[in-house]
Short mmCIF file of C-alpha atoms in Angstrom, two decimals:
data_model
loop_
_atom_site.label_atom_id
_atom_site.label_comp_id
_atom_site.label_asym_id
_atom_site.label_seq_id
_atom_site.Cartn_x
_atom_site.Cartn_y
_atom_site.Cartn_z
CA MET A 18 1.12 1.16 -27.23
CA SER A 19 -1.74 1.76 -24.80
CA ALA A 20 -1.48 4.17 -21.90
CA LYS A 21 -1.60 1.21 -19.55
CA ASP A 22 1.30 -0.49 -21.32
CA LYS A 23 3.30 2.73 -21.50
CA TYR A 24 2.83 3.95 -17.96
CA ASN A 25 2.65 0.65 -16.11
CA GLN A 26 5.98 -0.65 -17.33
CA PRO A 27 9.22 0.95 -16.16
CA ASP A 28 12.09 1.18 -18.61
CA ALA A 29 15.17 -1.01 -18.45
CA ARG A 30 16.67 1.19 -15.70
CA GLY A 31 13.52 0.93 -13.60
CA TYR A 32 12.15 4.42 -14.33
CA PHE A 33 8.50 5.42 -14.66
CA GLY A 34 9.13 8.56 -16.68
CA ASP A 35 11.51 10.60 -14.51
CA PHE A 36 10.79 8.59 -11.37
CA GLY A 37 12.16 5.33 -9.98
CA GLY A 38 15.61 3.91 -10.64
CA GLN A 39 18.10 2.15 -8.38
CA PHE A 40 19.73 4.58 -5.95
CA ILE A 41 21.40 2.01 -3.72
CA PRO A 42 24.86 1.18 -2.32
CA GLU A 43 27.12 -0.72 -4.70
CA THR A 44 27.16 -3.62 -2.23
CA LEU A 45 23.42 -4.11 -2.78
CA MET A 46 23.49 -3.99 -6.57
CA PRO A 47 24.16 -7.75 -7.08
CA ALA A 48 21.27 -8.65 -4.74
CA VAL A 49 18.88 -6.26 -6.48
CA GLN A 50 19.96 -7.52 -9.89
CA GLU A 51 19.45 -11.12 -8.75
CA LEU A 52 15.96 -10.20 -7.53
CA SER A 53 15.10 -8.42 -10.76
CA GLU A 54 16.15 -11.37 -12.90
CA ALA A 55 14.27 -13.84 -10.70
CA PHE A 56 11.09 -11.75 -10.77
CA ASP A 57 11.17 -11.39 -14.57
CA LYS A 58 11.74 -15.14 -14.89
CA PHE A 59 9.06 -16.40 -12.52
CA VAL A 60 6.32 -13.86 -13.17
CA GLY A 61 6.28 -15.25 -16.70
CA ASP A 62 6.24 -18.85 -15.46
CA PRO A 63 2.70 -20.35 -15.61
CA GLU A 64 3.55 -22.77 -12.77
CA PHE A 65 4.63 -19.92 -10.48
CA MET A 66 1.55 -17.84 -11.25
CA GLU A 67 -0.71 -20.84 -10.79
CA GLU A 68 0.74 -21.40 -7.30
CA PHE A 69 0.31 -17.68 -6.53
CA ASP A 70 -3.32 -17.67 -7.66
CA LYS A 71 -4.01 -20.86 -5.69
CA ASP A 72 -2.57 -19.36 -2.52
CA LEU A 73 -4.62 -16.19 -2.99
CA ALA A 74 -7.78 -18.27 -3.30
CA HIS A 75 -7.24 -20.93 -0.64
CA TYR A 76 -5.01 -19.17 1.91
CA VAL A 77 -5.80 -15.46 1.57
CA GLY A 78 -9.48 -16.02 0.79
CA ARG A 79 -9.80 -14.21 -2.53
CA PRO A 80 -11.71 -12.85 -4.28
CA SER A 81 -12.52 -10.16 -1.74
CA PRO A 82 -16.08 -8.81 -2.10
CA LEU A 83 -17.06 -5.53 -3.73
CA TYR A 84 -19.68 -4.26 -1.32
CA HIS A 85 -22.33 -1.64 -2.14
CA ALA A 86 -22.46 0.64 0.90
CA GLU A 87 -26.08 1.58 0.32
CA ARG A 88 -26.88 3.26 3.63
CA TRP A 89 -23.70 5.36 3.63
CA SER A 90 -24.31 6.26 -0.03
CA ARG A 91 -27.80 7.55 0.84
CA MET A 92 -26.41 9.52 3.76
CA LEU A 93 -23.77 11.18 1.56
CA GLY A 94 -26.09 11.83 -1.35
CA GLY A 95 -24.89 11.63 -4.94
CA ALA A 96 -22.82 8.71 -6.18
CA GLN A 97 -23.16 5.08 -5.15
CA VAL A 98 -20.18 3.98 -3.06
CA TYR A 99 -18.70 0.49 -3.42
CA LEU A 100 -16.06 -0.82 -1.01
CA LYS A 101 -13.40 -3.23 -2.22
CA ARG A 102 -13.14 -5.32 0.95
CA GLU A 103 -9.41 -5.97 1.36
CA ASP A 104 -10.10 -5.83 5.09
CA LEU A 105 -11.60 -9.32 4.77
CA ASN A 106 -8.36 -10.89 3.57
CA HIS A 107 -6.47 -13.25 5.88
CA THR A 108 -4.46 -10.97 8.27
CA GLY A 109 -6.88 -8.09 7.67
CA ALA A 110 -5.36 -6.03 4.87
CA HIS A 111 -4.14 -5.97 1.29
CA LYS A 112 -0.52 -6.57 2.39
CA ILE A 113 -0.95 -10.36 2.33
CA ASN A 114 -1.25 -10.26 -1.49
CA HIS A 115 2.32 -9.16 -2.16
CA ALA A 116 3.66 -11.02 0.88
CA VAL A 117 2.50 -14.30 -0.66
CA GLY A 118 3.98 -13.38 -4.05
CA GLN A 119 7.36 -12.30 -2.68
CA ILE A 120 7.67 -15.29 -0.34
CA LEU A 121 7.01 -17.67 -3.24
CA LEU A 122 9.72 -15.83 -5.17
CA ALA A 123 12.14 -16.03 -2.22
CA LYS A 124 11.54 -19.78 -1.98
CA ARG A 125 12.45 -20.25 -5.63
CA MET A 126 15.56 -18.13 -5.15
CA GLY A 127 16.69 -20.36 -2.29
CA LYS A 128 16.51 -17.64 0.37
CA THR A 129 15.93 -18.92 3.91
CA ARG A 130 15.78 -15.66 5.89
CA ILE A 131 13.11 -13.01 5.34
CA ILE A 132 13.39 -9.42 6.54
CA ALA A 133 10.75 -6.70 6.31
CA GLU A 134 9.89 -3.21 7.50
CA THR A 135 6.49 -2.25 8.84
CA GLY A 136 4.65 0.90 9.89
CA ALA A 137 1.07 0.11 10.89
CA GLY A 138 2.12 -3.49 11.40
CA GLN A 139 -0.08 -5.03 8.70
CA HIS A 140 2.82 -5.71 6.35
CA GLY A 141 4.84 -7.15 9.22
CA VAL A 142 1.96 -9.41 10.24
CA ALA A 143 1.45 -10.56 6.64
CA THR A 144 5.17 -11.31 6.27
CA ALA A 145 5.33 -13.16 9.60
CA THR A 146 2.20 -15.12 8.68
CA VAL A 147 3.55 -16.46 5.40
CA CYS A 148 6.96 -17.15 6.96
CA ALA A 149 5.25 -19.20 9.67
CA ARG A 150 3.40 -21.15 7.03
CA LEU A 151 6.63 -22.03 5.21
CA GLY A 152 8.92 -22.29 8.24
CA LEU A 153 11.21 -19.41 7.28
CA GLU A 154 13.18 -17.17 9.64
CA CYS A 155 11.51 -13.75 9.87
CA VAL A 156 12.86 -10.45 11.19
CA VAL A 157 10.65 -7.34 11.15
CA TYR A 158 11.98 -3.82 11.74
CA MET A 159 9.46 -1.37 13.19
CA GLY A 160 9.84 2.23 14.37
CA ALA A 161 9.73 2.50 18.16
CA LYS A 162 6.79 4.94 18.01
CA ASP A 163 4.87 2.49 15.83
CA VAL A 164 5.70 -0.36 18.23
CA GLU A 165 3.87 1.61 20.91
CA ARG A 166 0.81 2.61 18.88
CA GLN A 167 0.47 -0.80 17.20
CA ALA A 168 1.11 -3.07 20.20
CA ALA A 169 -1.50 -5.62 19.11
CA ASN A 170 0.21 -6.18 15.76
CA VAL A 171 3.61 -6.45 17.48
CA TYR A 172 2.20 -9.25 19.63
CA ARG A 173 0.70 -10.95 16.57
CA MET A 174 4.08 -10.94 14.82
CA LYS A 175 5.77 -12.43 17.86
CA LEU A 176 3.08 -15.11 18.16
CA LEU A 177 3.83 -16.01 14.54
CA GLY A 178 7.50 -16.52 15.36
CA ALA A 179 8.93 -13.28 14.00
CA LYS A 180 11.62 -11.27 15.72
CA VAL A 181 10.42 -7.66 16.00
CA VAL A 182 13.25 -5.11 16.19
CA PRO A 183 12.26 -1.62 17.44
CA VAL A 184 14.07 1.15 15.55
CA THR A 185 14.97 4.07 17.80
CA SER A 186 16.77 6.29 15.27
CA GLY A 187 15.31 9.31 13.47
CA SER A 188 11.57 9.81 13.75
CA GLN A 189 11.17 6.18 14.91
CA THR A 190 8.53 5.53 12.23
CA LEU A 191 8.25 3.83 8.84
CA LYS A 192 11.09 5.69 7.11
CA ASP A 193 13.53 4.63 9.80
CA SER A 194 12.39 1.01 9.79
CA ILE A 195 13.11 0.87 6.04
CA ASN A 196 16.62 2.27 6.65
CA ALA A 197 17.26 -0.41 9.28
CA THR A 198 16.02 -3.16 6.99
CA LEU A 199 18.28 -1.99 4.17
CA ARG A 200 21.27 -2.02 6.55
CA ASP A 201 20.45 -5.61 7.50
CA TRP A 202 20.16 -6.63 3.84
CA VAL A 203 23.57 -5.16 2.97
CA THR A 204 25.26 -7.45 5.49
CA ASN A 205 23.21 -10.61 4.82
CA VAL A 206 22.60 -10.68 1.06
CA ASP A 207 23.52 -14.33 0.50
CA ASN A 208 20.65 -15.96 2.43
CA THR A 209 18.29 -13.02 2.98
CA PHE A 210 15.29 -11.76 1.00
CA TYR A 211 14.05 -8.23 1.71
CA LEU A 212 10.25 -8.38 1.49
CA LEU A 213 9.49 -4.69 0.94
CA GLY A 214 5.96 -3.65 1.80
CA THR A 215 5.01 -1.06 -0.79
CA VAL A 216 5.58 0.24 -4.33
CA CYS A 217 8.66 2.23 -3.32
CA GLY A 218 12.33 1.33 -3.14
CA PRO A 219 14.76 0.44 -5.91
CA HIS A 220 13.64 -1.29 -9.09
CA PRO A 221 12.16 -3.95 -9.33
CA TYR A 222 10.16 -3.40 -6.10
CA PRO A 223 7.68 -0.78 -7.41
CA LYS A 224 6.85 -2.96 -10.42
CA MET A 225 6.92 -6.23 -8.47
CA VAL A 226 4.69 -5.15 -5.59
CA ARG A 227 2.20 -3.53 -7.96
CA THR A 228 2.13 -6.70 -10.08
CA PHE A 229 1.20 -8.84 -7.07
CA GLN A 230 -1.34 -6.25 -5.86
CA SER A 231 -3.01 -5.84 -9.27
CA ILE A 232 -5.33 -8.69 -8.31
CA ILE A 233 -7.34 -5.99 -6.49
CA GLY A 234 -8.01 -4.04 -9.68
CA ARG A 235 -8.67 -7.12 -11.81
CA GLU A 236 -11.29 -8.37 -9.36
CA ALA A 237 -12.85 -4.93 -8.87
CA ARG A 238 -13.21 -4.44 -12.62
CA ARG A 239 -15.07 -7.73 -13.04
CA GLN A 240 -17.20 -7.14 -9.96
CA ILE A 241 -18.39 -3.63 -10.78
CA LEU A 242 -19.30 -4.71 -14.33
CA ASP A 243 -21.26 -7.64 -12.91
CA GLN A 244 -23.09 -5.44 -10.39
CA THR A 245 -23.73 -2.27 -12.41
CA GLY A 246 -23.03 -3.18 -16.03
CA LYS A 247 -20.51 -0.38 -16.44
CA LEU A 248 -17.14 0.82 -15.21
CA PRO A 249 -16.95 3.05 -12.13
CA ASP A 250 -16.81 6.79 -12.53
CA ALA A 251 -14.10 7.15 -9.90
CA LEU A 252 -11.56 5.19 -7.88
CA VAL A 253 -10.38 6.31 -4.45
CA ALA A 254 -7.60 4.81 -2.30
CA CYS A 255 -5.30 6.05 0.42
CA VAL A 256 -1.64 6.55 -0.48
CA GLY A 257 1.31 6.12 1.85
CA GLY A 258 3.89 4.31 -0.22
CA GLY A 259 0.95 3.42 -2.41
CA SER A 260 0.65 -0.36 -2.83
CA ASN A 261 -3.09 -0.71 -2.22
CA ALA A 262 -3.78 2.24 -4.50
CA MET A 263 -1.62 0.97 -7.36
CA GLY A 264 -3.23 -2.45 -6.97
CA LEU A 265 -6.61 -0.87 -7.68
CA PHE A 266 -5.56 1.84 -10.14
CA SER A 267 -3.39 -0.33 -12.40
CA GLU A 268 -6.28 -2.06 -14.16
CA PHE A 269 -8.13 1.18 -15.00
CA ILE A 270 -5.37 3.45 -16.31
CA ASP A 271 -6.51 3.02 -19.93
CA ASP A 272 -10.08 3.97 -19.03
CA LYS A 273 -10.04 7.74 -19.38
CA GLY A 274 -13.62 8.02 -18.16
CA VAL A 275 -12.59 6.64 -14.78
CA LYS A 276 -11.20 9.36 -12.53
CA ILE A 277 -8.46 8.31 -10.11
CA TYR A 278 -7.84 9.80 -6.67
CA GLY A 279 -5.01 8.85 -4.33
CA VAL A 280 -5.59 10.36 -0.90
CA GLU A 281 -2.57 11.40 1.15
CA ALA A 282 -2.33 12.03 4.88
CA GLY A 283 -2.97 15.70 5.61
CA GLY A 284 -2.12 15.22 9.28
CA LEU A 285 -2.72 18.42 11.25
CA GLY A 286 -3.07 20.37 8.00
CA VAL A 287 -0.52 21.13 5.29
CA GLU A 288 -0.05 24.64 6.60
CA SER A 289 1.06 23.20 9.97
CA GLY A 290 3.97 21.28 8.46
CA ARG A 291 2.79 18.20 10.36
CA HIS A 292 1.54 15.97 7.56
CA ALA A 293 2.54 13.43 4.89
CA ALA A 294 1.12 15.17 1.80
CA ARG A 295 4.04 14.75 -0.58
CA PHE A 296 2.25 16.06 -3.66
CA SER A 297 0.70 19.03 -1.87
CA ASP A 298 3.82 20.21 -0.03
CA GLY A 299 6.77 18.17 -1.27
CA ARG A 300 9.29 18.19 -4.09
CA LYS A 301 11.20 15.79 -6.31
CA GLY A 302 14.11 13.98 -4.72
CA VAL A 303 15.70 10.65 -3.88
CA LEU A 304 14.66 8.52 -0.92
CA GLN A 305 15.48 4.92 -0.07
CA GLY A 306 16.39 3.68 -3.50
CA ASN A 307 14.19 5.67 -5.88
CA ARG A 308 13.56 9.15 -7.25
CA THR A 309 10.06 10.37 -6.46
CA HIS A 310 8.13 13.09 -4.62
CA ILE A 311 9.38 13.50 -1.07
CA MET A 312 9.10 15.79 1.92
CA CYS A 313 12.44 17.59 2.25
CA ASP A 314 13.96 20.99 2.92
CA ASP A 315 15.86 23.22 0.49
CA ALA A 316 19.04 21.23 1.14
CA GLY A 317 17.33 17.95 0.26
CA GLN A 318 17.18 16.74 3.86
CA ILE A 319 14.11 14.67 4.72
CA ILE A 320 11.47 16.45 6.80
CA GLU A 321 9.70 14.35 9.44
CA SER A 322 6.20 13.37 8.37
CA HIS A 323 3.08 12.94 10.51
CA SER A 324 -0.20 11.05 10.34
CA VAL A 325 -2.60 9.62 12.86
CA SER A 326 -2.27 6.44 10.79
CA ALA A 327 1.10 4.69 11.09
CA GLY A 328 0.84 3.26 7.56
CA LEU A 329 0.63 6.70 5.91
CA ASP A 330 3.34 8.33 8.03
CA TYR A 331 6.02 8.25 5.31
CA PRO A 332 7.86 11.13 3.58
CA GLY A 333 8.02 9.47 0.15
CA VAL A 334 5.62 7.91 -2.36
CA GLY A 335 5.88 5.23 -5.04
CA PRO A 336 7.46 6.42 -8.31
CA GLU A 337 4.54 5.20 -10.43
CA HIS A 338 2.25 7.47 -8.42
CA ALA A 339 4.69 10.32 -9.07
CA LEU A 340 4.34 9.71 -12.81
CA LEU A 341 0.54 9.47 -12.69
CA HIS A 342 0.51 12.78 -10.85
CA GLU A 343 2.88 14.44 -13.31
CA ILE A 344 0.94 13.39 -16.41
CA GLY A 345 -2.39 14.28 -14.80
CA ARG A 346 -3.86 10.78 -14.94
CA ALA A 347 -4.47 10.76 -11.18
CA GLU A 348 -5.19 13.43 -8.59
CA TYR A 349 -3.74 13.34 -5.08
CA PRO A 350 -5.80 15.30 -2.56
CA TYR A 351 -5.33 14.86 1.17
CA ALA A 352 -7.45 14.23 4.25
CA THR A 353 -6.52 15.52 7.68
CA ASP A 354 -6.36 13.45 10.85
CA ASP A 355 -9.70 14.88 12.01
CA GLU A 356 -11.39 14.14 8.67
CA ALA A 357 -10.10 10.56 8.68
CA LEU A 358 -11.28 10.01 12.25
CA GLN A 359 -14.75 11.29 11.36
CA ALA A 360 -14.92 8.94 8.36
CA PHE A 361 -13.75 6.08 10.60
CA HIS A 362 -16.70 6.69 12.91
CA ASP A 363 -19.18 7.28 10.08
CA LEU A 364 -18.52 4.04 8.21
CA THR A 365 -18.63 2.11 11.48
CA LEU A 366 -22.02 3.60 12.41
CA TYR A 367 -23.65 3.52 8.97
CA GLU A 368 -22.37 0.20 7.62
CA GLY A 369 -21.12 -1.80 10.62
CA ILE A 370 -17.63 -1.92 9.09
CA ILE A 371 -14.68 -0.68 11.15
CA PRO A 372 -12.00 0.55 8.71
CA ALA A 373 -8.28 1.00 9.26
CA LEU A 374 -7.22 4.59 9.86
CA GLU A 375 -5.25 4.42 6.60
CA SER A 376 -8.38 3.47 4.64
CA SER A 377 -10.33 6.14 6.54
CA HIS A 378 -8.38 8.81 4.65
CA ALA A 379 -9.83 7.51 1.38
CA LEU A 380 -13.29 7.37 2.95
CA ALA A 381 -12.90 10.97 4.12
CA TYR A 382 -12.31 12.16 0.56
CA VAL A 383 -15.36 10.21 -0.61
CA THR A 384 -17.50 12.30 1.75
CA LYS A 385 -16.46 15.32 -0.34
CA LEU A 386 -16.53 13.65 -3.76
CA ALA A 387 -19.77 11.64 -3.68
CA PRO A 388 -22.12 14.61 -3.12
CA THR A 389 -20.74 16.29 -6.28
CA MET A 390 -21.81 13.33 -8.41
CA ASN A 391 -25.12 11.89 -9.62
CA PRO A 392 -26.96 8.90 -8.08
CA ASP A 393 -26.40 6.85 -11.25
CA GLN A 394 -22.63 7.25 -10.92
CA SER A 395 -20.37 5.02 -8.84
CA ILE A 396 -17.17 5.21 -6.80
CA ILE A 397 -14.97 2.26 -5.85
CA VAL A 398 -13.08 2.83 -2.60
CA ASN A 399 -10.29 0.47 -1.68
CA LEU A 400 -10.94 -0.50 1.93
CA SER A 401 -7.33 -1.53 2.35
CA GLY A 402 -7.53 -2.82 5.91
CA ARG A 403 -9.66 -3.32 9.00
CA GLY A 404 -9.55 -1.17 12.08
CA ASP A 405 -8.87 -3.71 14.82
CA LYS A 406 -5.26 -2.54 15.04
CA ASP A 407 -6.38 1.07 15.60
CA MET A 408 -8.74 0.57 18.53
CA HIS A 409 -6.30 1.85 21.15
CA THR A 410 -5.38 4.90 19.04
CA VAL A 411 -8.97 5.93 18.36
CA ALA A 412 -10.10 5.16 21.90
CA ALA A 413 -7.34 7.36 23.33
CA ILE A 414 -8.33 10.23 21.04
CA ASP A 415 -11.96 9.76 22.09
CA GLY A 416 -10.90 9.90 25.73
CA MET A 417 -11.48 6.24 26.49
CA THR A 418 -9.19 3.64 28.05
CA LEU A 419 -9.20 0.04 26.78
#
């Protein structure tokens, strides 16, 4: 069995090594089991996968380009940097990939009501978009703080016909929106499909979301071979829950010569306690349906996370990432808010590409990594989303009013 086969497939209980599982209320178990059986059935159905691939091509706009950022590479010195342009997808981020896949699955399961959580708003927009296309009821739960800092995406969701529900409990961010969505699902399991937005949650979500996102890695592998004739020396992606990163990483896990870096949100610095660096300052525990690395105190209570980017402001991480960290196949450094903001400005100025603040964390780590490498080496960075949604946040930090 290859490393990819071994580490990319959870066991029958939904565990990647010691991480994953189904830590959910008994009332949700039938719904999760129904979902798991449907996913296993349809992901092996050529007709289903043909419809998925067709939608990715003709609705999402895939394949997304792999762009050689030549000017930025020269500025950094060292390795050549290639950007996987998920920001060019319909709706502006990678989230549309798994939204399409899960909606097609919901349709085959006969579900007529779609619920979702969102942090930065990109998953909510993607969900609302595909629901509008198919005429499905859509309810999106969003932390009240995120509603404020992502007002443009809230308006987009409403334009698309979704009901956006602000969540005022807890830290009023992504963690709390997931809790609210789970509570909704418990009481509406018969007609409702929970379209989870990352590789977290109870099995089969980590496997399912990664499967739909693996199109990123499959395309990137073909594209870098076409452009350079060899595999990349390194992959870099930001990691909140971790869907964009697993989408890229999953197709290179067998390739031991390819180093893998998942960049967490360092916030105001790990020493400040105001961050979302689960691997740097967290511990193993259970959160929202799965066992993974989380931010918690000695009693196991969740500690509030922080990031300038709403999509990385989450105290847990996908269980497959937890396994890759434990076995040493991937490294998980962090970038602070200030470092991400500098990378945001740098890519905009040097390449004319405005990245999402989430993606800017990955770019920030590249500014450290690339100079340590040779000019004949290459790095693929997953540019997971575009920065339109972050204009008000960055402008406010820069002392400007829009």
